Short mmCIF file of C-alpha atoms in Angstrom, two decimals:
data_model
loop_
_atom_site.label_atom_id
_atom_site.label_comp_id
_atom_site.label_asym_id
_atom_site.label_seq_id
_atom_site.Cartn_x
_atom_site.Cartn_y
_atom_site.Cartn_z
CA UNK Q 1 -59.64 -9.05 155.36
CA UNK Q 2 -56.38 -10.26 153.85
CA UNK Q 3 -55.31 -9.95 150.23
CA UNK Q 4 -52.52 -12.33 149.21
CA UNK Q 5 -50.72 -11.72 145.90
CA UNK Q 6 -48.56 -14.48 144.41
CA UNK Q 7 -46.88 -15.20 141.08
CA UNK Q 8 -44.63 -12.90 139.06
CA UNK Q 9 -45.11 -9.21 138.20
CA UNK Q 10 -46.05 -10.27 134.66
CA UNK Q 11 -48.39 -12.98 135.82
CA UNK Q 12 -49.88 -12.12 139.23
CA UNK Q 13 -52.34 -14.38 140.95
CA UNK Q 14 -54.49 -12.65 143.59
CA UNK Q 15 -56.81 -14.31 146.03
CA UNK Q 16 -59.23 -12.26 148.15
CA UNK Q 17 -59.85 -13.85 151.53
CA UNK Q 18 -63.13 -12.44 152.82
CA UNK Q 19 -62.77 -13.56 156.37
CA UNK Q 20 -61.72 -11.74 159.52
CA UNK Q 21 -59.06 -13.51 161.57
CA UNK Q 22 -57.51 -12.57 164.92
CA UNK Q 23 -53.92 -13.47 165.77
CA UNK Q 24 -53.84 -13.83 169.56
CA UNK Q 25 -50.31 -12.58 170.27
CA UNK Q 26 -48.85 -9.21 171.16
CA UNK Q 27 -46.28 -9.29 168.39
CA UNK Q 28 -44.56 -11.79 166.17
CA UNK Q 29 -43.42 -12.77 162.73
CA UNK Q 30 -46.05 -13.86 160.18
CA UNK Q 31 -44.67 -15.68 157.14
CA UNK Q 32 -47.18 -16.02 154.31
CA UNK Q 33 -46.38 -19.02 152.11
CA UNK Q 34 -47.99 -19.24 148.69
CA UNK Q 35 -50.21 -22.12 147.63
CA UNK Q 36 -48.42 -25.25 146.42
CA UNK Q 37 -47.29 -25.03 142.77
CA UNK Q 38 -45.79 -27.56 140.36
CA UNK Q 39 -44.00 -27.25 137.03
CA UNK Q 40 -41.43 -28.87 134.77
CA UNK Q 41 -37.86 -28.10 135.81
CA UNK Q 42 -36.20 -27.83 133.35
CA UNK Q 43 -38.75 -27.30 130.55
CA UNK Q 44 -36.45 -28.37 127.68
CA UNK Q 45 -34.72 -31.75 127.20
CA UNK Q 46 -32.36 -33.04 124.51
CA UNK Q 47 -31.86 -36.74 123.88
CA UNK Q 48 -30.16 -38.72 121.12
CA UNK Q 49 -32.27 -41.01 119.01
CA UNK Q 50 -30.33 -43.98 120.32
CA UNK Q 51 -30.26 -42.66 123.90
CA UNK Q 52 -32.78 -45.25 125.07
CA UNK Q 53 -34.84 -42.93 127.30
CA UNK Q 54 -35.13 -39.42 128.71
CA UNK Q 55 -35.86 -38.54 132.36
CA UNK Q 56 -38.29 -35.65 132.85
CA UNK Q 57 -38.54 -33.73 136.17
CA UNK Q 58 -41.48 -31.97 137.80
CA UNK Q 59 -40.74 -29.78 140.85
CA UNK Q 60 -43.12 -28.77 143.64
CA UNK Q 61 -42.74 -25.55 145.66
CA UNK Q 62 -44.46 -24.52 148.95
CA UNK Q 63 -45.89 -26.85 151.60
CA UNK Q 64 -49.51 -27.15 152.71
CA UNK Q 65 -51.73 -29.23 154.97
CA UNK Q 66 -52.74 -31.57 152.12
CA UNK Q 67 -50.90 -33.85 149.69
CA UNK Q 68 -50.42 -32.73 146.07
CA UNK Q 69 -50.76 -34.66 142.80
CA UNK Q 70 -50.61 -33.81 139.09
CA UNK Q 71 -51.21 -35.81 135.90
CA UNK Q 72 -48.87 -35.85 132.88
CA UNK Q 73 -49.14 -37.09 129.31
CA UNK Q 74 -47.02 -37.05 126.14
CA UNK Q 75 -48.28 -35.17 123.06
CA UNK Q 76 -47.11 -35.78 119.48
CA UNK Q 77 -45.18 -33.16 117.59
CA UNK Q 78 -42.86 -33.84 114.69
CA UNK Q 79 -41.90 -36.87 116.76
CA UNK Q 80 -44.71 -39.43 116.72
CA UNK Q 81 -45.61 -41.85 119.51
CA UNK Q 82 -45.02 -45.42 118.42
CA UNK Q 83 -42.43 -44.36 115.85
CA UNK Q 84 -40.02 -42.05 117.69
CA UNK Q 85 -40.99 -42.52 121.35
CA UNK Q 86 -43.31 -44.56 123.58
CA UNK Q 87 -46.40 -42.62 124.67
CA UNK Q 88 -46.70 -42.25 128.41
CA UNK Q 89 -49.25 -40.94 130.94
CA UNK Q 90 -49.26 -41.03 134.72
CA UNK Q 91 -49.61 -39.19 138.02
CA UNK Q 92 -46.95 -37.71 140.33
CA UNK Q 93 -47.63 -37.42 144.07
CA UNK Q 94 -46.12 -35.36 146.92
CA UNK Q 95 -46.91 -35.60 150.65
CA UNK Q 96 -48.33 -32.59 152.54
CA UNK Q 97 -44.89 -31.34 153.70
CA UNK Q 98 -42.89 -32.70 150.73
CA UNK Q 99 -41.22 -30.44 148.20
CA UNK Q 100 -38.61 -31.01 145.50
CA UNK Q 101 -38.70 -32.98 142.26
CA UNK Q 102 -40.48 -36.10 141.04
CA UNK Q 103 -39.39 -37.75 137.78
CA UNK Q 104 -40.50 -40.24 135.14
CA UNK Q 105 -38.80 -41.84 132.11
CA UNK Q 106 -39.95 -41.77 128.49
CA UNK Q 107 -38.56 -44.46 126.17
CA UNK Q 108 -37.01 -43.21 122.89
CA UNK Q 109 -37.32 -45.40 119.77
CA UNK Q 110 -34.38 -45.56 117.34
CA UNK Q 111 -35.18 -45.86 113.60
CA UNK Q 112 -33.38 -45.69 110.25
CA UNK Q 113 -34.89 -42.36 109.19
CA UNK Q 114 -32.33 -39.61 108.77
CA UNK Q 115 -33.96 -36.57 110.32
CA UNK Q 116 -32.12 -33.59 111.72
CA UNK Q 117 -34.33 -33.44 114.83
CA UNK Q 118 -37.84 -34.26 115.95
CA UNK Q 119 -39.84 -32.88 118.84
CA UNK Q 120 -42.68 -33.88 121.12
CA UNK Q 121 -44.08 -32.37 124.34
CA UNK Q 122 -45.18 -33.48 127.79
CA UNK Q 123 -48.14 -31.67 129.36
CA UNK Q 124 -49.26 -31.35 133.01
CA UNK Q 125 -52.96 -31.34 133.94
CA UNK Q 126 -55.47 -31.91 136.76
CA UNK Q 127 -53.38 -30.46 139.58
CA UNK Q 128 -54.91 -31.54 142.92
CA UNK Q 129 -54.47 -29.01 145.78
CA UNK Q 130 -52.00 -27.05 143.68
CA UNK Q 131 -51.57 -24.83 140.64
CA UNK Q 132 -49.35 -25.33 137.61
CA UNK Q 133 -46.74 -22.58 137.39
CA UNK Q 134 -47.12 -20.30 134.41
CA UNK Q 135 -44.74 -21.23 131.59
CA UNK Q 136 -43.81 -24.53 133.27
CA UNK Q 137 -46.84 -26.67 132.41
CA UNK Q 138 -45.32 -28.00 129.19
CA UNK Q 139 -41.90 -29.56 128.59
CA UNK Q 140 -40.30 -29.96 125.16
CA UNK Q 141 -38.24 -33.04 124.27
CA UNK Q 142 -35.90 -32.75 121.27
CA UNK Q 143 -34.81 -36.07 119.72
CA UNK Q 144 -31.50 -35.47 117.94
CA UNK Q 145 -29.56 -37.58 115.48
CA UNK Q 146 -26.24 -38.79 116.84
CA UNK Q 147 -24.75 -38.34 120.34
CA UNK Q 148 -26.11 -35.58 122.60
CA UNK Q 149 -24.02 -34.03 125.33
CA UNK Q 150 -26.53 -32.35 127.66
CA UNK Q 151 -25.04 -29.39 129.49
CA UNK Q 152 -27.78 -27.72 131.49
CA UNK Q 153 -26.78 -27.91 135.15
CA UNK Q 154 -29.22 -25.17 136.13
CA UNK Q 155 -28.98 -22.29 138.61
CA UNK Q 156 -28.22 -22.37 142.35
CA UNK Q 157 -29.70 -19.62 144.51
CA UNK Q 158 -30.78 -18.84 148.09
CA UNK Q 159 -34.57 -18.67 148.33
CA UNK Q 160 -35.83 -16.71 150.18
CA UNK Q 161 -33.00 -14.23 150.61
CA UNK Q 162 -34.29 -12.63 153.85
CA UNK Q 163 -35.59 -14.32 157.00
CA UNK Q 164 -36.83 -12.85 160.30
CA UNK Q 165 -36.84 -15.28 163.25
CA UNK Q 166 -37.37 -15.02 167.04
CA UNK Q 167 -34.31 -15.45 169.24
CA UNK Q 168 -36.00 -18.44 170.89
CA UNK Q 169 -36.34 -20.41 167.64
CA UNK Q 170 -33.32 -22.66 168.38
CA UNK Q 171 -32.30 -22.97 164.73
CA UNK Q 172 -32.95 -21.22 161.44
CA UNK Q 173 -33.50 -23.15 158.21
CA UNK Q 174 -32.05 -21.51 155.10
CA UNK Q 175 -32.91 -23.00 151.70
CA UNK Q 176 -30.82 -23.20 148.52
CA UNK Q 177 -32.64 -24.28 145.36
CA UNK Q 178 -31.51 -25.71 142.02
CA UNK Q 179 -33.73 -24.64 139.14
CA UNK Q 180 -33.65 -24.40 135.35
CA UNK Q 181 -31.66 -27.58 134.75
CA UNK Q 182 -30.54 -30.77 136.45
CA UNK Q 183 -27.76 -32.13 134.20
CA UNK Q 184 -24.78 -33.53 136.06
CA UNK Q 185 -23.71 -33.63 139.70
CA UNK Q 186 -23.21 -30.15 141.20
CA UNK Q 187 -21.85 -29.03 144.58
CA UNK Q 188 -21.40 -25.69 146.27
CA UNK Q 189 -19.83 -24.63 149.56
CA UNK Q 190 -21.43 -22.24 152.04
CA UNK Q 191 -20.54 -20.39 155.23
CA UNK Q 192 -22.06 -18.00 157.76
CA UNK Q 193 -20.74 -14.43 158.03
CA UNK Q 194 -21.29 -12.13 161.05
CA UNK Q 195 -23.05 -8.81 160.82
CA UNK Q 196 -24.62 -7.05 163.78
CA UNK Q 197 -25.23 -10.62 165.02
CA UNK Q 198 -21.97 -12.37 165.87
CA UNK Q 199 -20.80 -15.90 166.66
CA UNK Q 200 -20.84 -17.46 169.22
CA UNK Q 201 -22.89 -14.80 171.05
CA UNK Q 202 -25.92 -14.83 168.73
CA UNK Q 203 -25.48 -17.85 166.44
CA UNK Q 204 -23.13 -20.78 165.87
CA UNK Q 205 -20.79 -20.33 162.91
CA UNK Q 206 -21.60 -22.96 160.28
CA UNK Q 207 -19.91 -24.15 157.08
CA UNK Q 208 -20.61 -27.04 154.74
CA UNK Q 209 -21.24 -28.32 151.23
CA UNK Q 210 -24.49 -28.91 149.37
CA UNK Q 211 -24.71 -31.55 146.64
CA UNK Q 212 -27.30 -32.27 143.94
CA UNK Q 213 -26.92 -35.50 141.94
CA UNK Q 214 -27.47 -35.74 138.21
CA UNK Q 215 -31.16 -35.24 137.52
CA UNK Q 216 -31.87 -33.87 141.00
CA UNK Q 217 -33.35 -30.43 141.50
CA UNK Q 218 -35.27 -28.63 144.20
CA UNK Q 219 -34.24 -27.45 147.68
CA UNK Q 220 -31.37 -28.22 150.03
CA UNK Q 221 -31.45 -27.15 153.67
CA UNK Q 222 -28.82 -25.28 155.70
CA UNK Q 223 -29.49 -25.35 159.47
CA UNK Q 224 -27.81 -22.72 161.67
CA UNK Q 225 -28.14 -22.87 165.53
CA UNK Q 226 -29.46 -19.66 167.13
CA UNK Q 227 -28.35 -18.64 170.66
CA UNK Q 228 -31.08 -17.53 173.06
CA UNK Q 229 -29.39 -15.21 175.58
CA UNK Q 230 -30.73 -12.96 178.34
CA UNK Q 231 -29.33 -9.71 176.95
CA UNK Q 232 -31.76 -6.97 175.94
CA UNK Q 233 -30.79 -5.96 172.39
CA UNK Q 234 -32.18 -4.72 169.11
CA UNK Q 235 -32.83 -6.93 166.08
CA UNK Q 236 -29.48 -8.23 164.77
CA UNK Q 237 -28.56 -9.99 161.54
CA UNK Q 238 -25.97 -12.22 159.88
CA UNK Q 239 -25.68 -13.76 156.42
CA UNK Q 240 -25.36 -17.24 154.96
CA UNK Q 241 -23.44 -17.14 151.66
CA UNK Q 242 -21.82 -19.25 148.98
CA UNK Q 243 -18.04 -19.70 149.06
CA UNK Q 244 -16.96 -18.85 145.49
CA UNK Q 245 -13.25 -19.67 145.68
CA UNK Q 246 -12.68 -21.62 142.47
CA UNK Q 247 -13.68 -24.96 144.01
CA UNK Q 248 -17.34 -23.91 144.07
CA UNK Q 249 -19.23 -22.80 140.96
CA UNK Q 250 -18.70 -19.25 139.80
CA UNK Q 251 -21.21 -17.32 137.68
CA UNK Q 252 -21.26 -18.64 134.11
CA UNK Q 253 -18.13 -20.69 134.78
CA UNK Q 254 -18.47 -22.79 131.65
CA UNK Q 255 -19.86 -26.20 130.64
CA UNK Q 256 -20.93 -28.46 133.47
CA UNK Q 257 -21.14 -25.73 136.10
CA UNK Q 258 -24.39 -24.13 137.26
CA UNK Q 259 -24.89 -20.41 137.25
CA UNK Q 260 -25.35 -18.55 140.52
CA UNK Q 261 -28.49 -16.64 141.32
CA UNK Q 262 -28.89 -15.05 144.76
CA UNK Q 263 -25.56 -15.87 146.43
CA UNK Q 264 -26.51 -15.05 150.03
CA UNK Q 265 -29.41 -14.84 152.48
CA UNK Q 266 -29.78 -12.44 155.42
CA UNK Q 267 -31.06 -13.81 158.74
CA UNK Q 268 -32.44 -11.24 161.20
CA UNK Q 269 -32.81 -12.31 164.85
CA UNK Q 270 -35.60 -10.62 166.81
CA UNK Q 271 -34.81 -10.29 170.53
CA UNK Q 272 -37.20 -11.83 173.07
CA UNK Q 273 -35.80 -10.33 176.28
CA UNK Q 274 -37.34 -7.53 178.32
CA UNK Q 275 -35.43 -4.83 180.20
CA UNK Q 276 -35.15 -5.38 183.96
CA UNK Q 277 -38.09 -4.05 185.94
CA UNK Q 278 -38.67 -3.05 189.51
CA UNK Q 279 -41.46 -5.61 189.89
CA UNK Q 280 -44.99 -5.49 191.23
CA UNK Q 281 -46.44 -5.91 194.73
CA UNK Q 282 -49.28 -8.22 195.78
CA UNK Q 283 -50.79 -8.74 199.23
CA UNK Q 284 -52.21 -12.21 199.94
CA UNK Q 285 -55.53 -13.17 201.54
CA UNK Q 286 -55.20 -14.84 204.96
CA UNK Q 287 -57.43 -16.84 207.34
CA UNK Q 288 -56.83 -16.85 211.07
CA UNK Q 289 -58.41 -18.22 214.25
CA UNK Q 290 -59.63 -15.70 216.77
CA UNK Q 291 -57.21 -17.02 219.37
CA UNK Q 292 -54.10 -16.91 217.17
CA UNK Q 293 -52.78 -13.68 218.74
CA UNK Q 294 -50.69 -12.46 215.76
CA UNK Q 295 -51.34 -12.96 212.06
CA UNK Q 296 -48.61 -12.26 209.47
CA UNK Q 297 -50.03 -10.98 206.17
CA UNK Q 298 -47.66 -11.67 203.25
CA UNK Q 299 -46.66 -9.12 200.57
CA UNK Q 300 -44.75 -10.37 197.51
CA UNK Q 301 -42.53 -8.67 194.93
CA UNK Q 302 -42.72 -10.44 191.55
CA UNK Q 303 -41.90 -9.76 187.90
CA UNK Q 304 -38.58 -8.03 188.61
CA UNK Q 305 -36.21 -6.94 191.36
CA UNK Q 306 -34.27 -4.03 189.84
CA UNK Q 307 -33.67 -1.15 192.24
CA UNK Q 308 -34.60 -0.32 195.83
CA UNK Q 309 -38.40 -0.04 196.22
CA UNK Q 310 -41.04 0.39 198.89
CA UNK Q 311 -44.81 0.30 199.37
CA UNK Q 312 -47.14 1.64 202.07
CA UNK Q 313 -49.84 -0.46 203.77
CA UNK Q 314 -52.84 0.09 206.04
CA UNK Q 315 -55.69 -1.92 207.54
CA UNK Q 316 -59.38 -1.09 207.01
CA UNK Q 317 -62.51 -2.32 208.83
CA UNK Q 318 -64.96 -4.75 207.29
CA UNK Q 319 -67.25 -6.93 209.40
CA UNK Q 320 -64.27 -7.17 211.76
CA UNK Q 321 -63.69 -3.90 213.63
CA UNK Q 322 -60.43 -2.37 214.79
CA UNK Q 323 -60.22 -2.24 218.57
CA UNK Q 324 -62.62 -5.13 219.18
CA UNK Q 325 -61.53 -7.79 216.66
CA UNK Q 326 -58.01 -6.67 215.63
CA UNK Q 327 -55.55 -3.81 216.17
CA UNK Q 328 -55.35 -1.31 213.31
CA UNK Q 329 -51.88 -0.83 211.81
CA UNK Q 330 -50.09 0.95 208.94
CA UNK Q 331 -46.54 1.42 207.77
CA UNK Q 332 -44.03 0.90 204.94
CA UNK Q 333 -42.29 -2.20 203.60
CA UNK Q 334 -38.86 -1.82 201.94
CA UNK Q 335 -36.88 -3.97 199.45
CA UNK Q 336 -33.23 -3.48 198.48
CA UNK Q 337 -31.96 -3.76 194.89
CA UNK Q 338 -32.32 -7.37 193.63
CA UNK Q 339 -34.28 -8.35 196.75
CA UNK Q 340 -37.37 -10.33 195.75
CA UNK Q 341 -38.14 -12.08 199.06
CA UNK Q 342 -41.65 -11.84 200.47
CA UNK Q 343 -42.23 -9.59 203.49
CA UNK Q 344 -44.91 -9.76 206.18
CA UNK Q 345 -47.18 -7.36 208.02
CA UNK Q 346 -47.80 -8.46 211.66
CA UNK Q 347 -51.34 -7.70 212.90
CA UNK Q 348 -52.70 -8.31 216.42
CA UNK Q 349 -55.93 -10.39 216.53
CA UNK Q 350 -58.17 -9.76 219.56
CA UNK Q 351 -59.94 -12.70 221.23
CA UNK Q 352 -63.35 -12.33 222.93
CA UNK Q 353 -66.01 -14.60 224.40
CA UNK Q 354 -68.78 -13.68 221.95
CA UNK Q 355 -70.18 -16.45 219.73
CA UNK Q 356 -70.14 -14.84 216.26
CA UNK Q 357 -69.80 -15.75 212.60
CA UNK Q 358 -66.54 -15.34 210.70
CA UNK Q 359 -65.55 -11.68 210.33
CA UNK Q 360 -63.11 -9.95 208.00
CA UNK Q 361 -61.06 -6.82 207.51
CA UNK Q 362 -58.78 -5.72 204.67
CA UNK Q 363 -55.13 -4.83 204.22
CA UNK Q 364 -54.45 -2.42 201.35
CA UNK Q 365 -51.25 -1.33 199.58
CA UNK Q 366 -50.62 2.15 198.21
CA UNK Q 367 -47.86 4.50 197.01
CA UNK Q 368 -45.29 2.14 195.50
CA UNK Q 369 -41.88 3.77 194.87
CA UNK Q 370 -38.75 3.04 192.82
CA UNK Q 371 -40.66 2.26 189.63
CA UNK Q 372 -42.52 -0.68 191.16
CA UNK Q 373 -46.24 -1.15 190.61
CA UNK Q 374 -49.09 -2.67 192.61
CA UNK Q 375 -50.53 -5.79 191.01
CA UNK Q 376 -52.97 -6.83 193.76
CA UNK Q 377 -53.31 -4.14 196.39
CA UNK Q 378 -56.07 -5.54 198.60
CA UNK Q 379 -56.20 -8.66 200.77
CA UNK Q 380 -58.95 -10.01 202.99
CA UNK Q 381 -58.10 -11.28 206.49
CA UNK Q 382 -60.89 -13.58 207.71
CA UNK Q 383 -61.14 -14.25 211.44
CA UNK Q 384 -62.81 -17.50 212.52
CA UNK Q 385 -64.53 -17.46 215.88
CA UNK Q 386 -63.25 -19.84 218.60
CA UNK Q 387 -66.35 -19.53 220.76
CA UNK Q 388 -68.68 -21.67 218.62
CA UNK Q 389 -68.55 -24.93 216.70
CA UNK Q 390 -65.06 -24.29 215.29
CA UNK Q 391 -63.38 -24.82 211.93
CA UNK Q 392 -62.95 -28.25 210.33
CA UNK Q 393 -60.29 -29.51 207.92
CA UNK Q 394 -59.25 -32.87 206.46
CA UNK Q 395 -55.69 -33.92 205.68
CA UNK Q 396 -54.15 -35.56 202.58
CA UNK Q 397 -52.63 -39.04 202.81
CA UNK Q 398 -50.43 -41.27 200.65
CA UNK Q 399 -50.70 -45.05 201.00
CA UNK Q 400 -49.28 -48.10 199.25
CA UNK Q 401 -51.76 -50.22 197.35
CA UNK Q 402 -50.79 -53.26 199.45
CA UNK Q 403 -51.65 -51.41 202.72
CA UNK Q 404 -55.35 -52.04 201.94
CA UNK Q 405 -56.37 -49.14 204.21
CA UNK Q 406 -56.26 -45.34 203.97
CA UNK Q 407 -56.89 -43.34 207.15
CA UNK Q 408 -57.62 -39.60 206.94
CA UNK Q 409 -57.72 -37.26 209.91
CA UNK Q 410 -60.40 -34.57 210.32
CA UNK Q 411 -59.28 -31.78 212.64
CA UNK Q 412 -61.50 -29.38 214.60
CA UNK Q 413 -59.96 -26.06 215.70
CA UNK Q 414 -60.97 -22.65 217.05
CA UNK Q 415 -63.92 -24.12 218.92
CA UNK Q 416 -65.48 -23.81 222.37
CA UNK Q 417 -66.23 -27.53 222.83
CA UNK Q 418 -69.80 -27.17 221.59
CA UNK Q 419 -71.65 -29.85 219.62
CA UNK Q 420 -70.93 -30.12 215.88
CA UNK Q 421 -71.60 -32.66 213.11
CA UNK Q 422 -69.57 -33.06 209.89
CA UNK Q 423 -70.74 -35.08 206.89
CA UNK Q 424 -68.31 -36.54 204.31
CA UNK Q 425 -68.33 -38.56 201.08
CA UNK Q 426 -65.86 -40.06 198.58
CA UNK Q 427 -65.35 -38.81 195.02
CA UNK Q 428 -63.56 -40.65 192.21
CA UNK Q 429 -60.41 -39.30 190.59
CA UNK Q 430 -58.05 -41.40 188.46
CA UNK Q 431 -58.62 -43.97 191.22
CA UNK Q 432 -62.20 -45.30 191.02
CA UNK Q 433 -64.46 -47.25 193.36
CA UNK Q 434 -65.95 -50.69 192.67
CA UNK Q 435 -68.34 -49.12 190.16
CA UNK Q 436 -65.29 -48.20 188.05
CA UNK Q 437 -61.74 -49.58 188.14
CA UNK Q 438 -62.19 -51.01 191.68
CA UNK Q 439 -59.21 -49.21 193.27
CA UNK Q 440 -61.03 -48.59 196.57
CA UNK Q 441 -64.30 -49.54 198.28
CA UNK Q 442 -67.15 -47.05 198.56
CA UNK Q 443 -69.99 -49.31 199.66
CA UNK Q 444 -72.45 -48.15 202.29
CA UNK Q 445 -69.80 -48.16 205.03
CA UNK Q 446 -67.15 -46.37 202.99
CA UNK Q 447 -69.01 -44.06 200.60
CA UNK Q 448 -70.14 -41.44 203.13
CA UNK Q 449 -70.57 -40.84 206.82
CA UNK Q 450 -70.85 -38.38 209.69
CA UNK Q 451 -68.38 -37.34 212.39
CA UNK Q 452 -69.89 -36.18 215.68
CA UNK Q 453 -68.61 -33.95 218.49
CA UNK Q 454 -70.93 -33.60 221.52
CA UNK Q 455 -71.10 -30.68 223.96
CA UNK Q 456 -68.03 -30.65 226.16
CA UNK Q 457 -65.96 -32.88 223.84
CA UNK Q 458 -62.39 -31.55 224.00
CA UNK Q 459 -60.89 -33.87 221.39
CA UNK Q 460 -59.70 -32.16 218.22
CA UNK Q 461 -59.61 -35.04 215.70
CA UNK Q 462 -61.64 -37.84 214.16
CA UNK Q 463 -60.53 -40.38 211.52
CA UNK Q 464 -62.08 -41.80 208.34
CA UNK Q 465 -60.86 -45.20 207.09
CA UNK Q 466 -61.30 -46.26 203.44
CA UNK Q 467 -60.59 -49.79 202.14
CA UNK Q 468 -57.98 -49.93 199.34
CA UNK Q 469 -58.20 -52.78 196.80
CA UNK Q 470 -54.83 -54.22 195.69
CA UNK Q 471 -54.52 -55.65 192.18
CA UNK Q 472 -51.83 -57.00 189.84
CA UNK Q 473 -52.06 -54.15 187.29
CA UNK Q 474 -49.14 -51.78 186.67
CA UNK Q 475 -51.03 -48.48 186.62
CA UNK Q 476 -48.85 -45.87 188.35
CA UNK Q 477 -49.94 -43.65 191.22
CA UNK Q 478 -53.66 -42.75 191.36
CA UNK Q 479 -55.83 -40.71 193.71
CA UNK Q 480 -59.39 -40.14 194.86
CA UNK Q 481 -60.90 -37.54 197.21
CA UNK Q 482 -62.72 -37.59 200.54
CA UNK Q 483 -64.73 -34.38 200.82
CA UNK Q 484 -66.30 -32.68 203.86
CA UNK Q 485 -69.63 -31.73 202.29
CA UNK Q 486 -71.43 -30.04 205.19
CA UNK Q 487 -71.15 -29.09 208.87
CA UNK Q 488 -73.74 -28.35 211.55
CA UNK Q 489 -73.11 -26.49 214.77
CA UNK Q 490 -73.06 -22.92 216.08
CA UNK Q 491 -70.87 -20.91 213.68
CA UNK Q 492 -69.05 -24.04 212.55
CA UNK Q 493 -67.28 -23.77 209.18
CA UNK Q 494 -65.16 -25.97 206.90
CA UNK Q 495 -61.75 -24.46 206.19
CA UNK Q 496 -60.27 -27.36 204.08
CA UNK Q 497 -62.97 -29.56 202.56
CA UNK Q 498 -60.94 -31.97 200.38
CA UNK Q 499 -58.61 -34.74 201.49
CA UNK Q 500 -56.66 -36.33 198.63
CA UNK Q 501 -55.82 -40.04 198.97
CA UNK Q 502 -52.85 -40.98 196.74
CA UNK Q 503 -52.48 -44.73 196.07
CA UNK Q 504 -48.93 -45.71 195.16
CA UNK Q 505 -48.60 -48.66 192.80
CA UNK Q 506 -46.19 -51.32 194.16
CA UNK Q 507 -42.81 -51.96 192.55
CA UNK Q 508 -43.23 -54.96 190.18
CA UNK Q 509 -41.94 -58.25 191.64
CA UNK Q 510 -39.06 -59.70 189.57
CA UNK Q 511 -39.93 -62.70 187.45
CA UNK Q 512 -38.29 -66.11 187.90
CA UNK Q 513 -35.97 -65.46 184.93
CA UNK Q 514 -34.95 -62.10 186.42
CA UNK Q 515 -34.15 -63.79 189.76
CA UNK Q 516 -32.04 -66.40 187.91
CA UNK Q 517 -30.14 -63.75 185.97
CA UNK Q 518 -29.35 -61.83 189.18
CA UNK Q 519 -28.11 -64.98 190.92
CA UNK Q 520 -25.82 -65.76 187.97
CA UNK Q 521 -24.30 -62.25 188.12
CA UNK Q 522 -23.64 -62.62 191.86
CA UNK Q 523 -21.98 -66.01 191.33
CA UNK Q 524 -19.72 -64.64 188.58
CA UNK Q 525 -18.70 -61.70 190.78
CA UNK Q 526 -17.91 -64.07 193.65
CA UNK Q 527 -15.80 -66.41 191.50
CA UNK Q 528 -13.87 -63.48 190.07
CA UNK Q 529 -13.07 -62.10 193.52
CA UNK Q 530 -11.99 -65.54 194.81
CA UNK Q 531 -9.60 -66.09 191.86
CA UNK Q 532 -7.70 -62.79 192.30
CA UNK Q 533 -4.02 -63.36 193.38
CA UNK Q 534 -3.14 -62.61 196.98
CA UNK Q 535 -0.25 -60.33 197.84
CA UNK Q 536 2.05 -61.40 200.67
CA UNK Q 537 2.74 -58.71 203.20
CA UNK Q 538 6.27 -58.77 204.66
CA UNK Q 539 6.97 -56.94 207.86
CA UNK Q 540 10.57 -55.93 208.72
CA UNK Q 541 12.20 -54.25 211.68
CA UNK Q 542 14.43 -51.24 211.35
CA UNK Q 543 16.77 -50.38 214.25
#
């Protein structure tokens, strides 16, 4: 359960969220942004009776997934609508990710009455997907006799003043906001300053100027590039600050200049690099034919290569037995510092004349040294008999659409020339048969079939031919699959069941206009070469 508290200490707003949520990361930065709020900024306006109109501003803070709107209306005070001003109502709208100020004008009516000042108000209501900030839901407009010189440029401040970002973020966005008044054009300079984070190692030094026009409030963005390095380091920070050198505003610097609130923001960069590790070992499963003689079982070192390391290995019986199916072995594999190449364990496979199903034994790893660990310490070595029906596999092929044929080869190995039967069928991928996009044919002769080896047949391959259908569409490369679905024969097995057929789309043929343009370029090049001046070569003789 999460309790979120927003607002000010004098006016807190608390929402109890009675739901359990799980954040699926090991660690990270969670920034909780309050619900969208709106309010007048500023809340007081002065205008002369003959000023013509007054512009009123409403500012939105915080983004959300939904747009925001709020209604406004004028309310009589000592100033009366129709006599001193023109009544006005309306609605202001912000997009889901839009902040800053919206404005509207209220016409002021001049009359002959001599009154020191008159006042009316503007009220916000019906806030959709937002709340109206406390104390900012009503604006007061003072209509004064004679000329009015408004001097309320507001306050400039960093908000928020502390940010925590991951090193991999690329950039950090720092916001400066103008609040409390929008009279006149205001500018302020800013710069980055190193701390424990320095430039250019951790961030790119940045300077610039922010400008708000007369009547403009809300946020301005400062973007600072963040450097993602490979160094393991603690959280480091730098600051973004105003340059207060006499050309930028200084606190309470007099008429026409804004005051300064928070004059800097601290950016903390959280490192994303891990210290070097010794790595982890894995031994890989392997298949082998009984007549192969030697099988090399692969052991990998991944996840790090710091330091010299080693790991012990040993074989263990399964359905395959040491001495009759393979030769037992054990030993140690060694890696030098920064060596991450895979190493192999050679094991002798013993051939016999017994017709038998596939058999297996295991290779296990133990006792890793040098800080390394064992990620996958057991591998299965499966031995396929070569005295029965054999093992069957199908290859992958790539063809051009205009070839109109795709031929796949089915290979039989580890066999004793006994009878075997293999059944196959096609399966759509992005390329489809005539029941779909008509990229290839899978009618009765192409959809499925059977390959036959009879007793005593010594050939090792058969082929399957599929018709490819060319078309005029530009569709990129596509593929479908021819799958060996079953095999019959003494101890016959399928070692690679899927053959992928990739159909390459042809290069588009140039149009007539493209041919004409190319011919024109060639002619221009030829004329230019022919018109170049020739240089006479003079040959002399020196005695």
